[in-house]
mmCIF file of C-alpha atoms and ligand atoms in Angstrom:
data_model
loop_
_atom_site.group_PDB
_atom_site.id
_atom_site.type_symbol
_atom_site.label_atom_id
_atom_site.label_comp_id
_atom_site.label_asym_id
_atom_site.label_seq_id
_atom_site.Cartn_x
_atom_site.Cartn_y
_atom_site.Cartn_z
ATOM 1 C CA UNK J 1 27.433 -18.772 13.938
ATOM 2 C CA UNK J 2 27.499 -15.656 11.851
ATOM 3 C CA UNK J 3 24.643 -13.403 12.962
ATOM 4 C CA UNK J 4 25.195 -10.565 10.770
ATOM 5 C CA UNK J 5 26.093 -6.721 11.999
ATOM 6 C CA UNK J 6 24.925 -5.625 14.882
ATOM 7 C CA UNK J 7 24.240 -2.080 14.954
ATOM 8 C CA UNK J 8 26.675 -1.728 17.976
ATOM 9 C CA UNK J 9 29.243 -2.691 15.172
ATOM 10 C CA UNK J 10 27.515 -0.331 12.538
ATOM 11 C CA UNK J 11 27.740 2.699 14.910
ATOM 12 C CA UNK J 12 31.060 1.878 15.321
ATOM 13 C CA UNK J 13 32.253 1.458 11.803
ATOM 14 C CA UNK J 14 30.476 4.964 11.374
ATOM 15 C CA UNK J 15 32.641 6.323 14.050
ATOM 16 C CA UNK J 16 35.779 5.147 12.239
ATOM 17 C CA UNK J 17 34.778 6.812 9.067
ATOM 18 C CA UNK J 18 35.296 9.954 11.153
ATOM 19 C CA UNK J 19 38.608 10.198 12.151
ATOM 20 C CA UNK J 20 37.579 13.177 14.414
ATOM 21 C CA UNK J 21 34.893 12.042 16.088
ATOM 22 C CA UNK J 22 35.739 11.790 19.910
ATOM 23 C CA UNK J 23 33.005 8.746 20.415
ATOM 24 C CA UNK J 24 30.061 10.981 22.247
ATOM 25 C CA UNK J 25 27.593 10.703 19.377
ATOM 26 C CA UNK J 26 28.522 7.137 19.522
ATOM 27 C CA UNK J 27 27.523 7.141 23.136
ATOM 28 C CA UNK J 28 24.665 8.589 22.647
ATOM 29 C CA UNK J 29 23.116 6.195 19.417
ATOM 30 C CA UNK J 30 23.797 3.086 22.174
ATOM 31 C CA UNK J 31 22.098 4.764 24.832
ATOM 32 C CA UNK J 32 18.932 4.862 22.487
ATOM 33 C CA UNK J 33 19.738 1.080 21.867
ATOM 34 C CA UNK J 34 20.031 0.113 25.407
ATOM 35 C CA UNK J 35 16.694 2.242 25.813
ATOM 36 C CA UNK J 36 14.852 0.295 22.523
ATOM 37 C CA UNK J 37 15.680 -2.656 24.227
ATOM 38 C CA UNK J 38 14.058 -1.940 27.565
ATOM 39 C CA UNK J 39 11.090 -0.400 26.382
ATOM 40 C CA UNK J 40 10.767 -3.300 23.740
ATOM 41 C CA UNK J 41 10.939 -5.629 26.959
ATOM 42 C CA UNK J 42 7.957 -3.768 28.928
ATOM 43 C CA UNK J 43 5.844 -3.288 25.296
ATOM 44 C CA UNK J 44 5.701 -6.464 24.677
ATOM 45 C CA UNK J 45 4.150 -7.031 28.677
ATOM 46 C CA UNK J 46 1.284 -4.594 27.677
ATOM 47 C CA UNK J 47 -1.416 -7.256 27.749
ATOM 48 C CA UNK J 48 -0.699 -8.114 30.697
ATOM 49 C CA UNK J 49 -1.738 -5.240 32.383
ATOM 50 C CA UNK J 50 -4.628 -6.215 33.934
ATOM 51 C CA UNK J 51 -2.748 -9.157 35.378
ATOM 52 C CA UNK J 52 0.350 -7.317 36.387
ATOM 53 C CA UNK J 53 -1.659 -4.296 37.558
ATOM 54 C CA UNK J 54 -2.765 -0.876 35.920
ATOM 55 C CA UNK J 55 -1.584 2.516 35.987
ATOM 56 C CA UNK J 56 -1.822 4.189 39.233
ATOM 57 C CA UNK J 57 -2.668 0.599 40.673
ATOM 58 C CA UNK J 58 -0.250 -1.219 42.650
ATOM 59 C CA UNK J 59 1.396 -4.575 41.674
ATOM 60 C CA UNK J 60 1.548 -7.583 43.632
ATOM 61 C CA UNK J 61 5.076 -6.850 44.565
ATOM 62 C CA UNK J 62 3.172 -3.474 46.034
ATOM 63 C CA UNK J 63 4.998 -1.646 43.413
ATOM 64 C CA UNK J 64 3.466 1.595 41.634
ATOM 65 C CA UNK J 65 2.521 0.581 38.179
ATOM 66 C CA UNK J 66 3.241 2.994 35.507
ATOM 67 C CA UNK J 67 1.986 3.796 32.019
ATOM 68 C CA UNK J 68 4.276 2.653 29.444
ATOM 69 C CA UNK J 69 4.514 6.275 28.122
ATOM 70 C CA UNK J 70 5.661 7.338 31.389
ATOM 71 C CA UNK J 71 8.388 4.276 31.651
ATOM 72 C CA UNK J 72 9.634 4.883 28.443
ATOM 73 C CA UNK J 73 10.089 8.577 29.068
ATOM 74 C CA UNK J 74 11.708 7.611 32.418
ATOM 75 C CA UNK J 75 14.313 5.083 30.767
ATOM 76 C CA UNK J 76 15.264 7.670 27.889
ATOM 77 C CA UNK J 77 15.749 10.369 30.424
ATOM 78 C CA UNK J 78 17.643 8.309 32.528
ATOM 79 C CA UNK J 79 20.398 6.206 29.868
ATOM 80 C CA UNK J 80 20.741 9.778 27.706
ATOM 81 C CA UNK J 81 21.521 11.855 30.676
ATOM 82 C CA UNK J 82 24.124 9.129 32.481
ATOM 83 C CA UNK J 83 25.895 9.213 28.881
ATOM 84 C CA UNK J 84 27.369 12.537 30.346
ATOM 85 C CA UNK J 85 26.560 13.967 26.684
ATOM 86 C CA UNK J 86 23.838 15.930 26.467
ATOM 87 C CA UNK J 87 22.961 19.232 27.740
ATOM 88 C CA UNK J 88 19.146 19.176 27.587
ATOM 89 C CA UNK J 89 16.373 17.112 27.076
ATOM 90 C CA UNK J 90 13.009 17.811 25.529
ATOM 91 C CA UNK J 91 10.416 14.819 25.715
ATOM 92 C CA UNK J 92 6.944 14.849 24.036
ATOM 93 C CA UNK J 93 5.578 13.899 27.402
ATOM 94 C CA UNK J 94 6.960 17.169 29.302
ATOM 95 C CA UNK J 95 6.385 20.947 29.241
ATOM 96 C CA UNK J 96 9.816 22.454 29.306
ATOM 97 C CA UNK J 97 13.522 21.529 28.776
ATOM 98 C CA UNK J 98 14.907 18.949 30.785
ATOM 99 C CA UNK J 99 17.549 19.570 33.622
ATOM 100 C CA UNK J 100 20.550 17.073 33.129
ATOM 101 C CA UNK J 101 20.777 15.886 37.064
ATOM 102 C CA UNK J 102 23.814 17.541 38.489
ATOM 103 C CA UNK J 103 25.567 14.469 39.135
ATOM 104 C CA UNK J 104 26.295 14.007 35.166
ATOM 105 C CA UNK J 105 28.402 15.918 32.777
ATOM 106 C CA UNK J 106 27.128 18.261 30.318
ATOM 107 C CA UNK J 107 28.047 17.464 26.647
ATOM 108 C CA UNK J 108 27.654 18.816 23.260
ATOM 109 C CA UNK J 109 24.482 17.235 22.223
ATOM 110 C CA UNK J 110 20.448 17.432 22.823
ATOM 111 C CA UNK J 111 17.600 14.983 22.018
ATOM 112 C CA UNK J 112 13.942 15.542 21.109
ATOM 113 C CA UNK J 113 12.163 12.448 21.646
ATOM 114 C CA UNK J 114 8.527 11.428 21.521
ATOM 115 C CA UNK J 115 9.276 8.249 24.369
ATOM 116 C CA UNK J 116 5.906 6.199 22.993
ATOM 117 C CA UNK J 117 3.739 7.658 19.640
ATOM 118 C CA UNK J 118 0.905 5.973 19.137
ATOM 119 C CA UNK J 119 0.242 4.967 22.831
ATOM 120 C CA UNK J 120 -3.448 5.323 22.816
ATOM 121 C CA UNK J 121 -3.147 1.759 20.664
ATOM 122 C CA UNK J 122 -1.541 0.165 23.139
ATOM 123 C CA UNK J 123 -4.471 -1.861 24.694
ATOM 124 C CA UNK J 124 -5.486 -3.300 21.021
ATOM 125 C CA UNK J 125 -1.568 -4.467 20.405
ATOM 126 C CA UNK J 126 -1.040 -2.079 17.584
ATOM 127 C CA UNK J 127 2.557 -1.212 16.799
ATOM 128 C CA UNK J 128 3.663 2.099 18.100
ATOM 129 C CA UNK J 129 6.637 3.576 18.582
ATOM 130 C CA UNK J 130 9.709 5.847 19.872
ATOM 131 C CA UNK J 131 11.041 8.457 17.853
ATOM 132 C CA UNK J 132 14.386 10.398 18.443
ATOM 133 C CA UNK J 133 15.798 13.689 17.169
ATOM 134 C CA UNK J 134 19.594 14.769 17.610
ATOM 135 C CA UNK J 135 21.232 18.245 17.348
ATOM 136 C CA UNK J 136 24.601 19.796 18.178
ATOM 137 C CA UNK J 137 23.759 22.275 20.718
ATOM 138 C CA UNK J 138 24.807 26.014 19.346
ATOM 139 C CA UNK J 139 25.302 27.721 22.703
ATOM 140 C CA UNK J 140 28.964 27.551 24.736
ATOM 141 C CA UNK J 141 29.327 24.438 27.150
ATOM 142 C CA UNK J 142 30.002 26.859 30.017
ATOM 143 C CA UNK J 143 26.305 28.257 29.895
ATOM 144 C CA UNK J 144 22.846 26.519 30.403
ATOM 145 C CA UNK J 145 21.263 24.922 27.189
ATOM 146 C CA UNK J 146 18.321 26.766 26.774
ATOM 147 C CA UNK J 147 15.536 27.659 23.477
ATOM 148 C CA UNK J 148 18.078 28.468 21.281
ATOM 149 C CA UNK J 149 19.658 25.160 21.152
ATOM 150 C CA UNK J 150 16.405 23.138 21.459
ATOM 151 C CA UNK J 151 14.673 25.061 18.622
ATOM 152 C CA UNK J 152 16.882 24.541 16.131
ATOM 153 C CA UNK J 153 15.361 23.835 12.216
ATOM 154 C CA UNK J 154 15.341 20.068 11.258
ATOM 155 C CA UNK J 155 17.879 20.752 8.758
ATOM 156 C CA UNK J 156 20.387 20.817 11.913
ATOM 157 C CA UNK J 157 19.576 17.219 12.784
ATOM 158 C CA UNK J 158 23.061 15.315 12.806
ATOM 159 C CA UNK J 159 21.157 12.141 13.518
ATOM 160 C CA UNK J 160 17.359 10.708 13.816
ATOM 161 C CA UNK J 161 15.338 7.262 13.816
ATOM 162 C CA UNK J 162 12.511 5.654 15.466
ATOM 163 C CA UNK J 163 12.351 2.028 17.358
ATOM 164 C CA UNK J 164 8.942 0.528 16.063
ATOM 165 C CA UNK J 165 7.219 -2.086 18.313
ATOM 166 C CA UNK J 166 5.395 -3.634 16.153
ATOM 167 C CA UNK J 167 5.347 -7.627 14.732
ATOM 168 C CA UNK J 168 9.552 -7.065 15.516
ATOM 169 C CA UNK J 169 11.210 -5.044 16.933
ATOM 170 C CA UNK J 170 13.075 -2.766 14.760
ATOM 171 C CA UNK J 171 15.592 0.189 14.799
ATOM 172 C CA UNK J 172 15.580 2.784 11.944
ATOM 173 C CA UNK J 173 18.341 5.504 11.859
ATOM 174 C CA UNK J 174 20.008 8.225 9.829
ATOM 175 C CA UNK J 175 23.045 10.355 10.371
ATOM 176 C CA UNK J 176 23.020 11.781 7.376
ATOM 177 C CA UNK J 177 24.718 9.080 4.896
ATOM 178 C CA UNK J 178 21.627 6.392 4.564
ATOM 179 C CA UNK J 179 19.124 5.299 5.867
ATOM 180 C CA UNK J 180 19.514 1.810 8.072
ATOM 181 C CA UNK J 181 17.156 -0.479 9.323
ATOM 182 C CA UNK J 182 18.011 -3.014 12.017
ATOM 183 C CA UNK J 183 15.589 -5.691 13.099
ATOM 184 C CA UNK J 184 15.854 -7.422 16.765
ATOM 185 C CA UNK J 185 16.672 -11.003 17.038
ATOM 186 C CA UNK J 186 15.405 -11.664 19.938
ATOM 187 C CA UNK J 187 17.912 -15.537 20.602
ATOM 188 C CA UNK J 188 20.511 -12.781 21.387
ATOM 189 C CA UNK J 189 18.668 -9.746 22.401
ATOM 190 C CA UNK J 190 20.741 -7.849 19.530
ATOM 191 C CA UNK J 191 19.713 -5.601 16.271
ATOM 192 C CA UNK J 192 20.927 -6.674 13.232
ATOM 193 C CA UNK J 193 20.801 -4.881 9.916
ATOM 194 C CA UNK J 194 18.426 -6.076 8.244
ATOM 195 C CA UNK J 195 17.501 -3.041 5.609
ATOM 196 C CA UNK J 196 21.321 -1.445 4.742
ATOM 197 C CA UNK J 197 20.274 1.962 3.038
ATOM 198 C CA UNK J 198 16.860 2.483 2.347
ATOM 199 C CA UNK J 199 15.231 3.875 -0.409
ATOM 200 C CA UNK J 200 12.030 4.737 -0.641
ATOM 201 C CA UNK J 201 10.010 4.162 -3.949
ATOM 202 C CA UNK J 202 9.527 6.894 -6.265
ATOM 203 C CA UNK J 203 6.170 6.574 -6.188
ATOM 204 C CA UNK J 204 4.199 4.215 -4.257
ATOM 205 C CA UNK J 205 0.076 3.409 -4.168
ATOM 206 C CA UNK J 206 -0.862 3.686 -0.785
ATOM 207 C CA UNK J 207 -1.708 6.944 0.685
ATOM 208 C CA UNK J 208 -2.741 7.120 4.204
ATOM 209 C CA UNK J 209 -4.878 9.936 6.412
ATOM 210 C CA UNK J 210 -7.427 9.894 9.103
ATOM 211 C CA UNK J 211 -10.406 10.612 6.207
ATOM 212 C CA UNK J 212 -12.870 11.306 9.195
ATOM 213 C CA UNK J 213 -11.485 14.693 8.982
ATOM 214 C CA UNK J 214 -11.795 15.504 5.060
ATOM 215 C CA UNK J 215 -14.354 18.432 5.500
ATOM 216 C CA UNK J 216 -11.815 20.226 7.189
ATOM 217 C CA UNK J 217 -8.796 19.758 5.488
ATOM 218 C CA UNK J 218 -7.895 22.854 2.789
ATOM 219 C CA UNK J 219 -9.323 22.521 -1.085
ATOM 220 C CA UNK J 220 -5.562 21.752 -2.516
ATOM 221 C CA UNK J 221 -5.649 18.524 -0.052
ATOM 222 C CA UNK J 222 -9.202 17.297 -0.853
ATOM 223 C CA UNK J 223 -8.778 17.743 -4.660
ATOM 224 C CA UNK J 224 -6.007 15.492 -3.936
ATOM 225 C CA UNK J 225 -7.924 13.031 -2.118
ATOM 226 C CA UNK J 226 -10.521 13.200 -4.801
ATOM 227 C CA UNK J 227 -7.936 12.504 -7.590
ATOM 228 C CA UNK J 228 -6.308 9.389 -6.111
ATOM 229 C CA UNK J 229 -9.396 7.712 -5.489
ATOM 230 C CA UNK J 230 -11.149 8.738 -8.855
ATOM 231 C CA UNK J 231 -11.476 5.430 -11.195
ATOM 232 C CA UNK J 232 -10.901 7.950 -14.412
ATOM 233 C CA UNK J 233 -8.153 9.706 -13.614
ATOM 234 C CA UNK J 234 -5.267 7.303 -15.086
ATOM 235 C CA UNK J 235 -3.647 6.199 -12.738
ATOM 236 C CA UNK J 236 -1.364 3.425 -13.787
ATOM 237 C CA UNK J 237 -2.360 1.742 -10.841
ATOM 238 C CA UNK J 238 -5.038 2.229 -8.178
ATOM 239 C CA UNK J 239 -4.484 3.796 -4.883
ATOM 240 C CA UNK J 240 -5.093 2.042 -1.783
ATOM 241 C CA UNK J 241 -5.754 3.623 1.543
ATOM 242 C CA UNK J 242 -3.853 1.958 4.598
ATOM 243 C CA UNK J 243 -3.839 3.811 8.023
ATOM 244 C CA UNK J 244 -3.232 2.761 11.159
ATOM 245 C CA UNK J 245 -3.375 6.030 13.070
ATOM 246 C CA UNK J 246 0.061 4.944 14.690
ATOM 247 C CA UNK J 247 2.933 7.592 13.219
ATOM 248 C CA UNK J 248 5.766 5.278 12.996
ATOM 249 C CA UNK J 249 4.075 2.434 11.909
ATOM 250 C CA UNK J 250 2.407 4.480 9.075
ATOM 251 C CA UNK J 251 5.496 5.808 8.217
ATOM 252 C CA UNK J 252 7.621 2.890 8.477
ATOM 253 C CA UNK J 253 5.064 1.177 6.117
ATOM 254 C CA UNK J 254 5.527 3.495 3.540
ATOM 255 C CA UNK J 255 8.763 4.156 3.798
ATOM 256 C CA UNK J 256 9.303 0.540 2.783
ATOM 257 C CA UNK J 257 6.553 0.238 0.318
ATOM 258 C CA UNK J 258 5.915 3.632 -0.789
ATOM 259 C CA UNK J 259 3.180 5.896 -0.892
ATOM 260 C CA UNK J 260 2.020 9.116 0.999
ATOM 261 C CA UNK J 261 0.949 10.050 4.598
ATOM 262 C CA UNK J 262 -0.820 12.869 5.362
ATOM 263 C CA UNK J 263 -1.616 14.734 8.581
ATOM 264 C CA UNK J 264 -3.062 17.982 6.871
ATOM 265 C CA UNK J 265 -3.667 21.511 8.957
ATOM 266 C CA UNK J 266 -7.165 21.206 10.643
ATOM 267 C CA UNK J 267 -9.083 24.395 9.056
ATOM 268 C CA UNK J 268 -12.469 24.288 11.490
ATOM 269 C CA UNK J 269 -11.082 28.068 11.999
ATOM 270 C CA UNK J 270 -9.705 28.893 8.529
ATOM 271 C CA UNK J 271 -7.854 31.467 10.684
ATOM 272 C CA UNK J 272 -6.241 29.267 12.747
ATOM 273 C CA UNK J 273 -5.171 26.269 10.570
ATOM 274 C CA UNK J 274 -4.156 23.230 12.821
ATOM 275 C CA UNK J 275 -2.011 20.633 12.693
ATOM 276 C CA UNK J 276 -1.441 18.158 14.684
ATOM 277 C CA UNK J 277 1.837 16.501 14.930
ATOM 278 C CA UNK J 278 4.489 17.929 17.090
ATOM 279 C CA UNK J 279 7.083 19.550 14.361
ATOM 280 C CA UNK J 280 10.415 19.071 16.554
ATOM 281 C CA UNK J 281 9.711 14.973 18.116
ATOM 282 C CA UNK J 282 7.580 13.878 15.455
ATOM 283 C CA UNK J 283 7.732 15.761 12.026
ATOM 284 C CA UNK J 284 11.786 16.991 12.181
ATOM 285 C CA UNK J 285 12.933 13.266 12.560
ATOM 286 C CA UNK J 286 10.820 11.403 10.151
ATOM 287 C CA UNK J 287 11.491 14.293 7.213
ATOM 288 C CA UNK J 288 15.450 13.650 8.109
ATOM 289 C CA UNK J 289 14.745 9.981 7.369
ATOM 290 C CA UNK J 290 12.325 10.645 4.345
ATOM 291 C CA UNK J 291 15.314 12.746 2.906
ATOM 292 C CA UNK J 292 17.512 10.354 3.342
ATOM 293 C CA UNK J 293 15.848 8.355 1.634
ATOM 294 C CA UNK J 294 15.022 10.050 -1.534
ATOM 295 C CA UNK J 295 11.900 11.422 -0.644
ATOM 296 C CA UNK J 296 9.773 14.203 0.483
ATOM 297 C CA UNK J 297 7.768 16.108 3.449
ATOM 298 C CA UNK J 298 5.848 19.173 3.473
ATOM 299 C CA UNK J 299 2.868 21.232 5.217
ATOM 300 C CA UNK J 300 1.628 21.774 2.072
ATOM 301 C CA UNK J 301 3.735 24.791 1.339
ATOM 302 C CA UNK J 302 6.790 24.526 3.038
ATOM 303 C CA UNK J 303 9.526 22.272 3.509
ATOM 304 C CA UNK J 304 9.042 20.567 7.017
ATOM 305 C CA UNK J 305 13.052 20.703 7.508
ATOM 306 C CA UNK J 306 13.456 24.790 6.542
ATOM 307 C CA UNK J 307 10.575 25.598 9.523
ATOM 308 C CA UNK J 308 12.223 27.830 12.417
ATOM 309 C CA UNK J 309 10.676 26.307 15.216
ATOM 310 C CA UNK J 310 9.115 29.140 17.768
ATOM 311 C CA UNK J 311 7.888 26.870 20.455
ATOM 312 C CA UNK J 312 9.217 23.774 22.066
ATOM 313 C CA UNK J 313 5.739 21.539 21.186
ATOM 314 C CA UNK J 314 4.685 23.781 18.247
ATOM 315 C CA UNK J 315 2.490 21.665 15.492
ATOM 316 C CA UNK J 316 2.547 21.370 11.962
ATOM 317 C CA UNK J 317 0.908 19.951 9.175
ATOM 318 C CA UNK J 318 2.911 16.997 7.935
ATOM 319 C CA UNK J 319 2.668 15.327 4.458
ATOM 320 C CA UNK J 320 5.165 12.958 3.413
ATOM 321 C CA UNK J 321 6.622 9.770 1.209
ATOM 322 C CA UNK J 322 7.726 9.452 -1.967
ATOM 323 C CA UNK J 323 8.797 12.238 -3.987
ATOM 324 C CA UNK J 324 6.422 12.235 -6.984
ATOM 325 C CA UNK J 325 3.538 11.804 -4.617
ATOM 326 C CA UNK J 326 4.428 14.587 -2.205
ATOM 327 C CA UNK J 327 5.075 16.778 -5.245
ATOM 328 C CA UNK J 328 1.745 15.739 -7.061
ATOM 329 C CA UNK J 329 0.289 16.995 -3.781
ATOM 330 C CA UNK J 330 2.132 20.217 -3.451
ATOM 331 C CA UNK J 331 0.948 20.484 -6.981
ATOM 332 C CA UNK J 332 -2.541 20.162 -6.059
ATOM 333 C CA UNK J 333 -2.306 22.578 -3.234
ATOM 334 C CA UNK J 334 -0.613 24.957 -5.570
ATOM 335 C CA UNK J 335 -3.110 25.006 -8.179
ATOM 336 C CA UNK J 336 -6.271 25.559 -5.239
ATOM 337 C CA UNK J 337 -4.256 28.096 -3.813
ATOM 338 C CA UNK J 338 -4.352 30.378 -7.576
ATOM 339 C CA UNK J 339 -7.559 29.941 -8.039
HETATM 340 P P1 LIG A 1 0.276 10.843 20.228
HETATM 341 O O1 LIG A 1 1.680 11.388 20.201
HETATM 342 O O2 LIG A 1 -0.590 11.501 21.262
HETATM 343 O O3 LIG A 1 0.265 9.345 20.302
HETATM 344 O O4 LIG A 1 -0.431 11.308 18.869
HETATM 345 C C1 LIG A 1 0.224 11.135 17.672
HETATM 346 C C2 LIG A 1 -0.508 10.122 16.849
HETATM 347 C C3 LIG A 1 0.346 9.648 15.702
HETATM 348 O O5 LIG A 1 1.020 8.475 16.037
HETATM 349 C C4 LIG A 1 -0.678 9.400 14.628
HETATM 350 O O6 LIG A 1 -0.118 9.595 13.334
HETATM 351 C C5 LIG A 1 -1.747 10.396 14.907
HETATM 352 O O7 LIG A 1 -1.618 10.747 16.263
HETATM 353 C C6 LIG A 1 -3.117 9.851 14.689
HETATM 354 O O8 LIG A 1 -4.062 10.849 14.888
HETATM 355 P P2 LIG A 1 -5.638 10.626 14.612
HETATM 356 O O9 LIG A 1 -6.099 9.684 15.681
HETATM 357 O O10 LIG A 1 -6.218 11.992 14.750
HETATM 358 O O11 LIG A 1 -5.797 10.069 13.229
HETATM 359 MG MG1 LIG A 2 3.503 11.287 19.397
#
């Protein structure tokens, strides 16, 4: 039976195309597979969590339960450092860098990774997600990773993706030649490609932002908002809102379909403009992918992957999608900003 290419035979053939690579990037991409998988497998048990037992409860084999954030950061921590390839860690879910456990080696790389986005959907079975960020690290091997290599600007990324749990299971990633989607079959536990090189539409119709916070986004952003949804201003075809308020699922929706997403700076203190998603777990990766695949992301007045990161969990504003609707809004925000 021919069941297509698995994506251990995809990172492979990647390798090959390298003649230099020594195979720890490759060890590193299956570690996040062998990860997908085992997260997938506790996901899709979420419901059960009364049943099985909740969080801080104990099971009926007397076993702690956990969160499913706190597994998933667990199993990432635990199949990246045993790779012997990476020199640091930095998870969404903790403060500082993470300490590789002496009894691994120390390699070349580091991840950021956001272990579960989206996890406060997890009780009404929405699709979330795990998103993953990979950079060379710029320090020698002989000293400690520290800031310098973790805060390194997106354009440094040699390789990003996200898992989404969603209606399947699928595996998204870039190293810089494509984007390639890979969706689970679960009759043989594998990924197969399912979406070779993905493109995202010019222009798409959906645009998608939590509008509960419109009063406090900037004037460029709510002109914007005004002009998609106004019934005289074109359009060749109407705009339709989707959100789900679950990052890689929003994304990964557009990213297929086309459109806009927009997480704009909070401005309650118009001196301290806030976003909200995390620039180096959240932001960084998906603008790799976006690029990748012909489109755009932005705060508004910046190019997410040219930020110098100054702090581990800093925030940004993040607007992204298609390129002629990311530029039509950097247009907008151009044109409040003269006035
Ligand atoms: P989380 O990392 O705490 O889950 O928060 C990130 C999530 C994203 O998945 C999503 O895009 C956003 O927060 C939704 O925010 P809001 O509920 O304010 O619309
Ligand atoms: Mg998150």
């Amino acid at each position: 039976m021919d069941i297509g290419i698995t994506i251990f035979n995809h990172i492979l053939l990647n390798q090959k195309l390298n003649p230099g690579a020594s195979g720890a990037f490759t060890r590193l991409l299956m570690a996040i597979v062998v990860a997908a998988k085992l997260v997938q497998r506790d996901v899709a048990k979420a419901g059960l969590a009364d049943v099985l037992g909740r969080a801080g409860n104990i099971n009926v084999q007397g076993e702690e339960v956990q969160k499913l954030d706190e597994i998933a950061n667990q199993v990432l921590k635990r199949l990246l450092s045993s790779t012997g390839e990476v020199c640091t860690l930095i998870s969404e879910e903790e403060a500082d860098l993470i300490e590789i456990p002496r009894q691994y080696n120390r390699g070349n790389y580091l991840v950021h990774f956001d272990p579960l986005d989206g996890s406060s959907n997890i009780d009404a079975n929405v699709s979330i997600g795990t998103i993953f960020s990979i950079y060379r690290r710029v320090t020698p091997p002989e000293m400690d990773a520290g800031l310098k290599d973790a805060l390194q600007p997106g354009l440094r990324q040699v390789a990003a993706g996200y898992i989404i749990y969603g209606s399947s299971c699928m595996l998204v990633y870039s190293t810089g030649s494509g984007v390639h989607g890979f969706t689970m079959d679960p009759s043989v536990g594998e990924f197969i490609l399912s979406h070779p090189n993905i493109q995202v539409p010019k222009k798409g119709k959906i645009y998608s932002a939590n509008e509960a916070n419109y009063c406090y986004w900037d004037q460029g952003t709510r002109d914007y908002i005004d002009w998609l949804k106004d019934p005289h201003a074109g359009h060749v075809k109407p705009y339709t809102s989707r959100y789900i308020g679950s990052l890689v699922a929003d994304f990964h929706r557009n990213l297929l379909y086309g459109g806009i997403f927009l997480y704009p700076a909070d401005m309650r203190d118009p001196l301290k403009p806030k976003g909200k998603l995390r620039l180096m777990c959240e932001a960084n990766p998906m603008s790799f992918i976006i690029e990748q695949a012909g489109g755009l992301a932005t705060t508004g007045g910046e190019r997410i992957l040219e930020i110098q990161p100054t702090e581990l969990h800093q925030r940004v504003p993040l607007i992204i999608g298609s390129a002629e609707d990311v530029q039509i809004y950097q247009d907008f925000v151009a044109k409040a900003n003269a006035r």
